[in-house]
Each structure stands twice: as structure tokens, then as C-alpha cells.
mmCIF file of N, CA and C in Angstrom:
data_model
loop_
_atom_site.group_PDB
_atom_site.id
_atom_site.type_symbol
_atom_site.label_atom_id
_atom_site.label_comp_id
_atom_site.label_asym_id
_atom_site.label_seq_id
_atom_site.Cartn_x
_atom_site.Cartn_y
_atom_site.Cartn_z
ATOM 1 N N MET A 1 95.122 87.649 101.440
ATOM 2 C CA MET A 1 96.210 87.685 100.466
ATOM 3 C C MET A 1 96.718 86.260 100.215
ATOM 4 N N ALA A 2 96.804 85.475 101.288
ATOM 5 C CA ALA A 2 97.289 84.101 101.143
ATOM 6 C C ALA A 2 96.112 83.136 101.240
ATOM 7 N N ASP A 3 95.498 82.866 100.094
ATOM 8 C CA ASP A 3 94.351 81.961 100.096
ATOM 9 C C ASP A 3 94.805 80.505 100.018
ATOM 10 N N LYS A 4 95.860 80.252 99.235
ATOM 11 C CA LYS A 4 96.324 78.871 99.065
ATOM 12 C C LYS A 4 97.555 78.609 99.933
ATOM 13 N N PRO A 5 97.674 77.394 100.458
ATOM 14 C CA PRO A 5 98.839 77.025 101.279
ATOM 15 C C PRO A 5 100.135 77.264 100.511
ATOM 16 N N ALA A 6 100.106 77.023 99.199
ATOM 17 C CA ALA A 6 101.312 77.214 98.378
ATOM 18 C C ALA A 6 101.764 78.668 98.476
ATOM 19 N N SER A 7 100.804 79.594 98.480
ATOM 20 C CA SER A 7 101.163 81.017 98.576
ATOM 21 C C SER A 7 101.838 81.284 99.918
ATOM 22 N N VAL A 8 101.303 80.693 100.974
ATOM 23 C CA VAL A 8 101.887 80.897 102.307
ATOM 24 C C VAL A 8 103.311 80.370 102.321
ATOM 25 N N LEU A 9 103.510 79.180 101.737
ATOM 26 C CA LEU A 9 104.859 78.596 101.704
ATOM 27 C C LEU A 9 105.789 79.486 100.907
ATOM 28 N N GLN A 10 105.309 79.980 99.769
ATOM 29 C CA GLN A 10 106.163 80.832 98.938
ATOM 30 C C GLN A 10 106.534 82.110 99.677
ATOM 31 N N VAL A 11 105.561 82.690 100.372
ATOM 32 C CA VAL A 11 105.835 83.926 101.127
ATOM 33 C C VAL A 11 106.860 83.640 102.218
ATOM 34 N N ALA A 12 106.709 82.515 102.898
ATOM 35 C CA ALA A 12 107.651 82.162 103.970
ATOM 36 C C ALA A 12 109.044 81.968 103.390
ATOM 37 N N ILE A 13 109.122 81.271 102.249
ATOM 38 C CA ILE A 13 110.425 81.046 101.601
ATOM 39 C C ILE A 13 111.025 82.379 101.183
ATOM 40 N N ASN A 14 110.197 83.254 100.623
ATOM 41 C CA ASN A 14 110.697 84.569 100.190
ATOM 42 C C ASN A 14 111.243 85.335 101.392
ATOM 43 N N ASN A 15 110.545 85.263 102.518
ATOM 44 C CA ASN A 15 111.006 85.971 103.723
ATOM 45 C C ASN A 15 112.337 85.398 104.195
ATOM 46 N N LEU A 16 112.454 84.064 104.172
ATOM 47 C CA LEU A 16 113.705 83.437 104.611
ATOM 48 C C LEU A 16 114.843 83.845 103.690
ATOM 49 N N VAL A 17 114.593 83.811 102.387
ATOM 50 C CA VAL A 17 115.641 84.180 101.416
ATOM 51 C C VAL A 17 116.048 85.629 101.627
ATOM 52 N N PHE A 18 115.061 86.494 101.871
ATOM 53 C CA PHE A 18 115.361 87.919 102.086
ATOM 54 C C PHE A 18 116.211 88.094 103.341
ATOM 55 N N ASN A 19 115.834 87.388 104.411
ATOM 56 C CA ASN A 19 116.596 87.489 105.667
ATOM 57 C C ASN A 19 118.012 86.974 105.471
ATOM 58 N N ILE A 20 118.158 85.838 104.804
ATOM 59 C CA ILE A 20 119.498 85.273 104.568
ATOM 60 C C ILE A 20 120.314 86.238 103.719
ATOM 61 N N GLY A 21 119.687 86.827 102.727
ATOM 62 C CA GLY A 21 120.395 87.777 101.862
ATOM 63 C C GLY A 21 120.915 88.954 102.671
ATOM 64 N N GLN A 22 120.105 89.456 103.588
ATOM 65 C CA GLN A 22 120.546 90.594 104.411
ATOM 66 C C GLN A 22 121.681 90.159 105.337
ATOM 67 N N LEU A 23 121.603 88.939 105.858
ATOM 68 C CA LEU A 23 122.661 88.455 106.754
ATOM 69 C C LEU A 23 123.967 88.324 105.980
ATOM 70 N N LEU A 24 123.896 87.801 104.751
ATOM 71 C CA LEU A 24 125.108 87.636 103.939
ATOM 72 C C LEU A 24 125.686 89.000 103.606
ATOM 73 N N HIS A 25 124.813 89.953 103.322
ATOM 74 C CA HIS A 25 125.295 91.297 103.001
ATOM 75 C C HIS A 25 125.681 91.993 104.296
#
């Protein structure tokens, strides 16, 4: 699913944003 490093970075950023969003909520 993650062939390019950019995809891995984006997925990691998305996970962090999701976690932060849940913490804020």
C-alpha cells in the first residue's frame, strides 16, 4: 500500500492528526 516514502509520511501524519483530534475531543 505504501510504495513511496511520501505515502508513508502522509499516512503517519494522518495518524498523528487523527490521534490529536481524538485527544482534543
